[in-house]
PDB file of C-alpha atoms in Angstrom:
ATOM      1  CA  MET H   1      20.068  -8.797  -5.081  1.00 80.00           C
ATOM      2  CA  TYR H   2      19.196  -5.906  -3.368  1.00 89.00           C
ATOM      3  CA  ASP H   3      22.040  -5.957  -0.915  1.00 94.00           C
ATOM      4  CA  GLU H   4      21.384  -1.796  -0.302  1.00 96.00           C
ATOM      5  CA  PHE H   5      18.233  -2.921   1.828  1.00 97.00           C
ATOM      6  CA  LYS H   6      20.787  -4.008   4.569  1.00 96.00           C
ATOM      7  CA  ASN H   7      20.377  -2.032   7.799  1.00 93.00           C
ATOM      8  CA  ARG H   8      17.734   0.540   5.851  1.00 97.00           C
ATOM      9  CA  VAL H   9      14.703   1.277   7.341  1.00 98.00           C
ATOM     10  CA  ALA H  10      11.013   0.819   5.571  1.00 98.00           C
ATOM     11  CA  LEU H  11       8.243   2.107   6.665  1.00 98.00           C
ATOM     12  CA  ILE H  12       4.756  -0.097   5.961  1.00 98.00           C
ATOM     13  CA  THR H  13       1.453   1.042   6.524  1.00 98.00           C
ATOM     14  CA  GLY H  14      -1.165  -1.502   6.374  1.00 95.00           C
ATOM     15  CA  GLY H  15       1.714  -3.977   6.749  1.00 93.00           C
ATOM     16  CA  SER H  16       0.040  -6.442   9.403  1.00 91.00           C
ATOM     17  CA  SER H  17      -1.769  -8.513   6.212  1.00 91.00           C
ATOM     18  CA  GLY H  18      -2.226  -8.843   2.179  1.00 94.00           C
ATOM     19  CA  ILE H  19       0.336  -6.725  -0.274  1.00 96.00           C
ATOM     20  CA  GLY H  20       1.076  -4.948   3.324  1.00 97.00           C
ATOM     21  CA  GLY H  21       2.481  -7.600   4.830  1.00 96.00           C
ATOM     22  CA  ALA H  22       4.111  -9.109   1.968  1.00 97.00           C
ATOM     23  CA  ALA H  23       6.071  -6.406   1.526  1.00 98.00           C
ATOM     24  CA  ALA H  24       7.219  -6.383   4.975  1.00 97.00           C
ATOM     25  CA  ARG H  25       8.532  -9.558   4.805  1.00 97.00           C
ATOM     26  CA  ALA H  26      10.620  -9.082   1.712  1.00 97.00           C
ATOM     27  CA  PHE H  27      12.330  -5.905   2.887  1.00 98.00           C
ATOM     28  CA  ALA H  28      13.151  -7.859   6.031  1.00 97.00           C
ATOM     29  CA  THR H  29      14.332 -10.887   3.746  1.00 97.00           C
ATOM     30  CA  HIS H  30      16.916  -8.298   2.256  1.00 97.00           C
ATOM     31  CA  GLY H  31      18.104  -7.127   5.573  1.00 97.00           C
ATOM     32  CA  ALA H  32      15.987  -4.276   6.528  1.00 98.00           C
ATOM     33  CA  LYS H  33      14.407  -2.945   9.071  1.00 98.00           C
ATOM     34  CA  VAL H  34      10.656  -2.888   9.154  1.00 98.00           C
ATOM     35  CA  VAL H  35       8.493  -0.630  11.065  1.00 98.00           C
ATOM     36  CA  LEU H  36       4.441  -2.041  10.331  1.00 97.00           C
ATOM     37  CA  GLY H  37       2.004   0.426  10.860  1.00 97.00           C
ATOM     38  CA  SER H  38      -1.464  -0.724  11.666  1.00 96.00           C
ATOM     39  CA  ARG H  39      -4.964  -0.521  13.267  1.00 94.00           C
ATOM     40  CA  GLY H  40      -5.416  -4.545  14.340  1.00 91.00           C
ATOM     41  CA  GLU H  41      -2.904  -4.954  17.100  1.00 93.00           C
ATOM     42  CA  GLU H  42      -3.360  -8.895  16.840  1.00 94.00           C
ATOM     43  CA  ALA H  43      -2.498  -9.032  12.813  1.00 94.00           C
ATOM     44  CA  GLY H  44       0.412  -6.632  13.689  1.00 94.00           C
ATOM     45  CA  ARG H  45       1.639  -8.395  16.566  1.00 96.00           C
ATOM     46  CA  LYS H  46       2.189 -11.413  14.554  1.00 95.00           C
ATOM     47  CA  THR H  47       3.783 -10.214  10.932  1.00 96.00           C
ATOM     48  CA  GLU H  48       6.047  -8.552  13.464  1.00 97.00           C
ATOM     49  CA  GLN H  49       7.024 -11.923  15.180  1.00 96.00           C
ATOM     50  CA  GLU H  50       7.222 -13.806  11.920  1.00 96.00           C
ATOM     51  CA  ILE H  51       9.730 -11.898  11.003  1.00 97.00           C
ATOM     52  CA  ARG H  52      11.644 -11.949  14.015  1.00 97.00           C
ATOM     53  CA  GLU H  53      11.468 -15.463  14.425  1.00 97.00           C
ATOM     54  CA  ALA H  54      12.806 -15.518  10.141  1.00 96.00           C
ATOM     55  CA  GLY H  55      15.766 -13.751  11.143  1.00 96.00           C
ATOM     56  CA  GLY H  56      14.287 -10.093  10.354  1.00 96.00           C
ATOM     57  CA  GLU H  57      14.121  -7.264  12.463  1.00 96.00           C
ATOM     58  CA  ALA H  58      10.277  -5.735  12.824  1.00 97.00           C
ATOM     59  CA  VAL H  59       8.393  -3.522  15.312  1.00 97.00           C
ATOM     60  CA  TRP H  60       4.592  -3.447  14.885  1.00 97.00           C
ATOM     61  CA  ILE H  61       3.213   0.118  15.629  1.00 97.00           C
ATOM     62  CA  ARG H  62      -0.410   0.880  16.579  1.00 96.00           C
ATOM     63  CA  THR H  63      -1.215   3.834  13.138  1.00 97.00           C
ATOM     64  CA  ASP H  64      -4.627   4.412  11.999  1.00 97.00           C
ATOM     65  CA  VAL H  65      -3.807   6.722   8.840  1.00 98.00           C
ATOM     66  CA  SER H  66      -6.511   8.801   8.743  1.00 97.00           C
ATOM     67  CA  ARG H  67      -5.561  10.245  11.997  1.00 98.00           C
ATOM     68  CA  GLU H  68      -2.807  13.060  11.674  1.00 98.00           C
ATOM     69  CA  ALA H  69      -1.229  12.469  15.309  1.00 98.00           C
ATOM     70  CA  GLU H  70      -1.464   8.958  15.114  1.00 98.00           C
ATOM     71  CA  VAL H  71       0.561   8.981  11.206  1.00 98.00           C
ATOM     72  CA  GLU H  72       3.142  11.340  13.000  1.00 98.00           C
ATOM     73  CA  GLY H  73       3.635   8.996  15.723  1.00 97.00           C
ATOM     74  CA  PHE H  74       3.763   6.424  13.266  1.00 97.00           C
ATOM     75  CA  VAL H  75       6.581   8.344  11.860  1.00 97.00           C
ATOM     76  CA  ALA H  76       8.787   9.479  14.390  1.00 96.00           C
ATOM     77  CA  GLY H  77       8.049   6.847  16.182  1.00 95.00           C
ATOM     78  CA  ALA H  78      10.405   4.876  13.386  1.00 95.00           C
ATOM     79  CA  ALA H  79      13.083   7.934  13.620  1.00 93.00           C
ATOM     80  CA  ASP H  80      13.426   7.383  16.939  1.00 92.00           C
ATOM     81  CA  GLN H  81      13.965   3.601  17.102  1.00 92.00           C
ATOM     82  CA  PHE H  82      15.931   3.304  14.070  1.00 95.00           C
ATOM     83  CA  GLY H  83      17.684   7.106  13.892  1.00 94.00           C
ATOM     84  CA  ARG H  84      16.269   6.955   9.489  1.00 95.00           C
ATOM     85  CA  ILE H  85      13.499   6.487   7.339  1.00 97.00           C
ATOM     86  CA  ASP H  86      14.663   5.154   4.177  1.00 98.00           C
ATOM     87  CA  TYR H  87      11.823   3.468   2.531  1.00 98.00           C
ATOM     88  CA  ALA H  88       7.889   4.195   3.153  1.00 98.00           C
ATOM     89  CA  PHE H  89       5.498   2.389   1.018  1.00 98.00           C
ATOM     90  CA  ASN H  90       1.680   3.751   1.877  1.00 98.00           C
ATOM     91  CA  CYS H  91      -0.010   0.157   1.495  1.00 98.00           C
ATOM     92  CA  ALA H  92      -3.117   0.722   4.046  1.00 97.00           C
ATOM     93  CA  GLY H  93      -6.561   0.951   2.384  1.00 94.00           C
ATOM     94  CA  THR H  94     -10.416  -0.353   1.975  1.00 92.00           C
ATOM     95  CA  SER H  95     -12.796  -0.728  -0.876  1.00 88.00           C
ATOM     96  CA  GLY H  96     -15.152   1.015   0.766  1.00 87.00           C
ATOM     97  CA  ALA H  97     -18.813   0.267  -0.262  1.00 83.00           C
ATOM     98  CA  ILE H  98     -19.534  -2.052  -3.334  1.00 82.00           C
ATOM     99  CA  ARG H  99     -22.614  -0.071  -4.564  1.00 84.00           C
ATOM    100  CA  TYR H 100     -23.894   2.290  -7.927  1.00 89.00           C
ATOM    101  CA  LEU H 101     -23.292   5.494  -7.105  1.00 88.00           C
ATOM    102  CA  PRO H 102     -27.002   6.185  -6.225  1.00 90.00           C
ATOM    103  CA  MET H 103     -26.553   4.283  -3.238  1.00 87.00           C
ATOM    104  CA  GLN H 104     -23.529   5.158  -1.904  1.00 87.00           C
ATOM    105  CA  ALA H 105     -23.774   6.887   1.357  1.00 84.00           C
ATOM    106  CA  GLY H 106     -21.633  10.198   2.755  1.00 81.00           C
ATOM    107  CA  ASP H 107     -20.267   8.291   5.290  1.00 89.00           C
ATOM    108  CA  ASP H 108     -19.145   5.396   2.736  1.00 90.00           C
ATOM    109  CA  PHE H 109     -17.692   8.305   0.917  1.00 94.00           C
ATOM    110  CA  ASP H 110     -15.951   9.948   3.878  1.00 95.00           C
ATOM    111  CA  ARG H 111     -14.589   7.143   5.486  1.00 95.00           C
ATOM    112  CA  THR H 112     -13.121   5.577   2.069  1.00 96.00           C
ATOM    113  CA  VAL H 113     -11.695   9.112   1.289  1.00 97.00           C
ATOM    114  CA  ALA H 114     -10.209   8.935   4.806  1.00 97.00           C
ATOM    115  CA  THR H 115      -7.982   6.054   4.240  1.00 97.00           C
ATOM    116  CA  ASN H 116      -7.478   5.927   1.021  1.00 98.00           C
ATOM    117  CA  LEU H 117      -6.276   9.358  -0.355  1.00 98.00           C
ATOM    118  CA  LEU H 118      -6.307  11.272   3.016  1.00 98.00           C
ATOM    119  CA  GLY H 119      -4.230   8.500   4.622  1.00 98.00           C
ATOM    120  CA  VAL H 120      -1.537   8.964   1.525  1.00 98.00           C
ATOM    121  CA  PHE H 121      -1.594  12.257   1.799  1.00 98.00           C
ATOM    122  CA  LEU H 122      -1.055  12.319   6.262  1.00 98.00           C
ATOM    123  CA  CYS H 123       1.901   9.551   5.584  1.00 98.00           C
ATOM    124  CA  MET H 124       3.632  11.698   2.798  1.00 98.00           C
ATOM    125  CA  LYS H 125       3.223  14.690   4.436  1.00 98.00           C
ATOM    126  CA  HIS H 126       5.370  13.419   7.571  1.00 98.00           C
ATOM    127  CA  GLU H 127       7.542  11.091   5.930  1.00 98.00           C
ATOM    128  CA  ILE H 128       9.159  13.739   2.949  1.00 98.00           C
ATOM    129  CA  PRO H 129      10.436  15.825   5.993  1.00 97.00           C
ATOM    130  CA  ALA H 130      12.882  13.433   7.957  1.00 96.00           C
ATOM    131  CA  MET H 131      13.964  12.295   4.348  1.00 97.00           C
ATOM    132  CA  VAL H 132      14.623  15.842   2.948  1.00 97.00           C
ATOM    133  CA  ARG H 133      16.558  15.911   6.545  1.00 95.00           C
ATOM    134  CA  GLN H 134      18.346  12.946   6.068  1.00 94.00           C
ATOM    135  CA  GLY H 135      19.156  13.828   1.784  1.00 96.00           C
ATOM    136  CA  GLY H 136      16.565  11.068   0.514  1.00 98.00           C
ATOM    137  CA  GLY H 137      14.503   8.319   0.150  1.00 98.00           C
ATOM    138  CA  ALA H 138      11.661   6.309  -1.670  1.00 98.00           C
ATOM    139  CA  ILE H 139       8.328   6.331  -1.695  1.00 98.00           C
ATOM    140  CA  VAL H 140       5.485   3.804  -3.199  1.00 98.00           C
ATOM    141  CA  ASN H 141       2.223   4.655  -2.727  1.00 98.00           C
ATOM    142  CA  ILE H 142      -0.559   2.329  -3.166  1.00 98.00           C
ATOM    143  CA  SER H 143      -3.421   3.344  -5.886  1.00 98.00           C
ATOM    144  CA  ALA H 144      -5.406   0.038  -8.029  1.00 97.00           C
ATOM    145  CA  VAL H 145      -6.157  -0.718 -11.285  1.00 97.00           C
ATOM    146  CA  ALA H 146      -9.458   1.542 -10.603  1.00 96.00           C
ATOM    147  CA  GLY H 147      -7.805   4.607 -10.549  1.00 97.00           C
ATOM    148  CA  LEU H 148      -7.049   4.405 -14.058  1.00 97.00           C
ATOM    149  CA  THR H 149     -10.115   2.811 -15.345  1.00 96.00           C
ATOM    150  CA  GLY H 150     -12.990   3.351 -13.084  1.00 94.00           C
ATOM    151  CA  SER H 151     -14.666   0.736 -11.774  1.00 91.00           C
ATOM    152  CA  ALA H 152     -18.634   0.140 -11.814  1.00 88.00           C
ATOM    153  CA  GLY H 153     -20.261  -0.478  -8.662  1.00 87.00           C
ATOM    154  CA  ALA H 154     -17.000   1.154  -6.813  1.00 91.00           C
ATOM    155  CA  SER H 155     -17.210   4.798  -7.901  1.00 94.00           C
ATOM    156  CA  ILE H 156     -15.675   6.401  -4.338  1.00 96.00           C
ATOM    157  CA  TYR H 157     -13.044   3.334  -4.146  1.00 95.00           C
ATOM    158  CA  ALA H 158     -11.881   4.716  -7.668  1.00 97.00           C
ATOM    159  CA  ALA H 159     -11.389   8.064  -7.505  1.00 97.00           C
ATOM    160  CA  THR H 160      -9.514   7.467  -4.345  1.00 97.00           C
ATOM    161  CA  LYS H 161      -7.384   5.795  -6.297  1.00 98.00           C
ATOM    162  CA  ALA H 162      -7.235   7.795  -8.909  1.00 98.00           C
ATOM    163  CA  GLY H 163      -6.441  10.826  -6.310  1.00 98.00           C
ATOM    164  CA  SER H 164      -3.419   9.274  -4.941  1.00 98.00           C
ATOM    165  CA  LEU H 165      -1.728   8.684  -8.546  1.00 98.00           C
ATOM    166  CA  ALA H 166      -2.408  12.823  -8.347  1.00 98.00           C
ATOM    167  CA  LEU H 167      -0.124  13.257  -5.055  1.00 98.00           C
ATOM    168  CA  THR H 168       1.749  10.658  -6.174  1.00 98.00           C
ATOM    169  CA  ARG H 169       3.090  12.404  -9.334  1.00 98.00           C
ATOM    170  CA  SER H 170       2.601  16.564  -7.613  1.00 98.00           C
ATOM    171  CA  ALA H 171       5.184  14.997  -4.800  1.00 98.00           C
ATOM    172  CA  ALA H 172       7.707  13.393  -7.285  1.00 98.00           C
ATOM    173  CA  LEU H 173       8.185  17.166  -8.935  1.00 98.00           C
ATOM    174  CA  GLU H 174       8.026  18.881  -5.451  1.00 98.00           C
ATOM    175  CA  PHE H 175      11.319  16.940  -4.188  1.00 98.00           C
ATOM    176  CA  SER H 176      12.877  15.187  -6.318  1.00 98.00           C
ATOM    177  CA  ALA H 177      15.527  17.964  -5.740  1.00 98.00           C
ATOM    178  CA  ASN H 178      16.077  16.506  -2.743  1.00 98.00           C
ATOM    179  CA  GLY H 179      16.845  12.994  -3.838  1.00 98.00           C
ATOM    180  CA  ILE H 180      13.161  11.440  -2.696  1.00 98.00           C
ATOM    181  CA  ARG H 181      11.705   9.239  -5.178  1.00 98.00           C
ATOM    182  CA  VAL H 182       8.120   8.999  -5.396  1.00 98.00           C
ATOM    183  CA  ASN H 183       5.804   5.576  -6.874  1.00 98.00           C
ATOM    184  CA  ALA H 184       2.891   4.385  -7.052  1.00 98.00           C
ATOM    185  CA  VAL H 185       1.979   0.571  -7.513  1.00 98.00           C
ATOM    186  CA  CYS H 186      -1.855  -0.364  -8.956  1.00 98.00           C
ATOM    187  CA  PRO H 187      -2.573  -4.053  -8.857  1.00 97.00           C
ATOM    188  CA  GLY H 188      -5.483  -5.442 -10.289  1.00 96.00           C
ATOM    189  CA  ILE H 189      -7.121  -8.583  -8.490  1.00 93.00           C
ATOM    190  CA  ILE H 190      -4.836  -9.548  -5.553  1.00 94.00           C
ATOM    191  CA  GLN H 191      -6.036 -12.446  -3.308  1.00 90.00           C
ATOM    192  CA  THR H 192      -5.882 -11.251  -0.190  1.00 84.00           C
ATOM    193  CA  GLU H 193      -7.963 -11.591   3.341  1.00 75.00           C
ATOM    194  CA  GLY H 194      -9.211  -7.906   2.587  1.00 70.00           C
ATOM    195  CA  LEU H 195     -10.337  -9.303  -1.198  1.00 71.00           C
ATOM    196  CA  ASP H 196     -12.293 -12.580   0.299  1.00 68.00           C
ATOM    197  CA  VAL H 197     -14.638  -9.653   2.500  1.00 69.00           C
ATOM    198  CA  ALA H 198     -15.421  -7.346  -0.053  1.00 66.00           C
ATOM    199  CA  TRP H 199     -16.543 -10.477  -1.956  1.00 64.00           C
ATOM    200  CA  GLN H 200     -19.166 -10.718   0.243  1.00 67.00           C
ATOM    201  CA  ASP H 201     -20.767  -7.320  -0.763  1.00 63.00           C
ATOM    202  CA  ILE H 202     -21.193  -8.020  -3.867  1.00 66.00           C
ATOM    203  CA  PRO H 203     -24.904  -7.899  -4.613  1.00 66.00           C
ATOM    204  CA  GLY H 204     -26.537 -10.867  -6.444  1.00 69.00           C
ATOM    205  CA  PHE H 205     -23.576 -12.756  -6.743  1.00 70.00           C
ATOM    206  CA  THR H 206     -22.431 -15.842  -4.194  1.00 77.00           C
ATOM    207  CA  ILE H 207     -18.522 -15.545  -3.388  1.00 74.00           C
ATOM    208  CA  GLU H 208     -17.710 -18.259  -5.647  1.00 79.00           C
ATOM    209  CA  GLU H 209     -19.483 -16.760  -8.210  1.00 80.00           C
ATOM    210  CA  ALA H 210     -18.047 -13.471  -8.003  1.00 76.00           C
ATOM    211  CA  LYS H 211     -14.643 -14.977  -8.285  1.00 81.00           C
ATOM    212  CA  ARG H 212     -15.829 -16.835 -11.419  1.00 86.00           C
ATOM    213  CA  ARG H 213     -16.795 -13.839 -12.764  1.00 85.00           C
ATOM    214  CA  PHE H 214     -14.140 -11.939 -11.806  1.00 84.00           C
ATOM    215  CA  VAL H 215     -10.989 -14.378 -13.497  1.00 90.00           C
ATOM    216  CA  ALA H 216     -12.905 -14.350 -16.351  1.00 92.00           C
ATOM    217  CA  GLU H 217     -11.605 -10.631 -17.151  1.00 92.00           C
ATOM    218  CA  VAL H 218      -8.063 -11.190 -16.178  1.00 95.00           C
ATOM    219  CA  PRO H 219      -5.903 -11.969 -19.562  1.00 95.00           C
ATOM    220  CA  ALA H 220      -3.502 -13.748 -17.431  1.00 96.00           C
ATOM    221  CA  GLY H 221      -6.519 -16.211 -15.983  1.00 95.00           C
ATOM    222  CA  ARG H 222      -5.663 -15.572 -12.049  1.00 95.00           C
ATOM    223  CA  PHE H 223      -5.974 -13.349  -9.860  1.00 94.00           C
ATOM    224  CA  GLY H 224      -2.840 -12.020  -8.646  1.00 96.00           C
ATOM    225  CA  ARG H 225      -0.318 -12.613  -5.410  1.00 96.00           C
ATOM    226  CA  PRO H 226       0.485 -10.449  -3.050  1.00 97.00           C
ATOM    227  CA  GLY H 227       4.604 -11.371  -3.447  1.00 97.00           C
ATOM    228  CA  GLU H 228       3.560 -10.411  -6.928  1.00 98.00           C
ATOM    229  CA  VAL H 229       2.973  -6.490  -5.907  1.00 98.00           C
ATOM    230  CA  ALA H 230       5.297  -6.666  -3.249  1.00 98.00           C
ATOM    231  CA  ALA H 231       8.477  -7.488  -5.505  1.00 98.00           C
ATOM    232  CA  ALA H 232       7.778  -4.297  -7.844  1.00 98.00           C
ATOM    233  CA  VAL H 233       7.146  -2.237  -4.186  1.00 98.00           C
ATOM    234  CA  LEU H 234      11.027  -3.787  -3.656  1.00 98.00           C
ATOM    235  CA  TRP H 235      12.312  -2.618  -7.336  1.00 98.00           C
ATOM    236  CA  LEU H 236      10.684   0.968  -7.357  1.00 98.00           C
ATOM    237  CA  CYS H 237      12.579   1.002  -4.011  1.00 98.00           C
ATOM    238  CA  SER H 238      16.121  -0.041  -4.954  1.00 98.00           C
ATOM    239  CA  ASP H 239      19.098   1.518  -6.664  1.00 97.00           C
ATOM    240  CA  ALA H 240      17.872  -0.061  -9.710  1.00 97.00           C
ATOM    241  CA  ALA H 241      14.909   2.559  -9.868  1.00 98.00           C
ATOM    242  CA  SER H 242      16.801   5.604  -8.932  1.00 98.00           C
ATOM    243  CA  TYR H 243      15.883   7.524 -12.436  1.00 98.00           C
ATOM    244  CA  VAL H 244      12.680   6.572 -12.057  1.00 98.00           C
ATOM    245  CA  THR H 245      10.117   9.068 -10.136  1.00 98.00           C
ATOM    246  CA  GLY H 246       6.478   9.677 -11.023  1.00 98.00           C
ATOM    247  CA  GLN H 247       5.745   6.619 -11.848  1.00 98.00           C
ATOM    248  CA  THR H 248       3.157   3.968 -12.110  1.00 98.00           C
ATOM    249  CA  ILE H 249       3.550  -0.083 -12.371  1.00 98.00           C
ATOM    250  CA  VAL H 250       0.329  -2.399 -13.405  1.00 98.00           C
ATOM    251  CA  VAL H 251       0.755  -5.059 -11.807  1.00 98.00           C
ATOM    252  CA  ASP H 252      -2.854  -6.840 -12.676  1.00 97.00           C
ATOM    253  CA  GLY H 253      -1.977  -9.957 -14.883  1.00 97.00           C
ATOM    254  CA  GLY H 254      -3.286  -7.425 -18.294  1.00 97.00           C
ATOM    255  CA  LEU H 255      -6.368  -6.666 -17.202  1.00 95.00           C
ATOM    256  CA  SER H 256      -6.166  -2.941 -17.065  1.00 95.00           C
ATOM    257  CA  ILE H 257      -5.320  -3.274 -21.017  1.00 93.00           C
ATOM    258  CA  ARG H 258      -7.910  -5.651 -21.907  1.00 86.00           C
TER     259      ARG H 258
END
């Protein structure tokens, strides 16, 4: 399965942990050369080493997606090292501050938009020209169910995730004729390291209370696993999805249709 990934090159931002880390390992398992971009060196190097020890090929490049020079360097570094860029999963993100809208601060807005929306824009800005030069590629952007439904207490986060879907559809329209497919995944509540941090910021609830409250809203009766989102990303990048572009796959255990 996914033999086409062998010796191809996959870029993954936010690739040191969580959904990005799961996607990186999955691409590597199917033979892709993986380029990880993240801010934290310790976690990035750890994931890089784990992939190599499992027999895969990976390199980590420090990347803050809110800084264009670093994104440009990330994409150029991947192209210089491996000669091409076949797939990109723009997964870096932040939950932002968990507060009702009037209590949000301007710097909360700026930080969340810089990572979740500007970051997706900058990644595509530099990934797409590289893919055009080589005749095509596949991009998957991270969004979230909140971008479809809104989210009480996470208005800024939801707005950035809705924005990433608009960027996805627009880029798909602009570059389909160049052989570039651009799609998005919308995870629901996925149990990651970042989610554990976010639980701490929910006012009026302990972490365990928050988990019980939210899992009760999921028809599947559980939180998702990073690998379940990664599976959707790999399919969107694969030849099996060769006629799929500008679309969104929701991976949420039924949360958005409740």
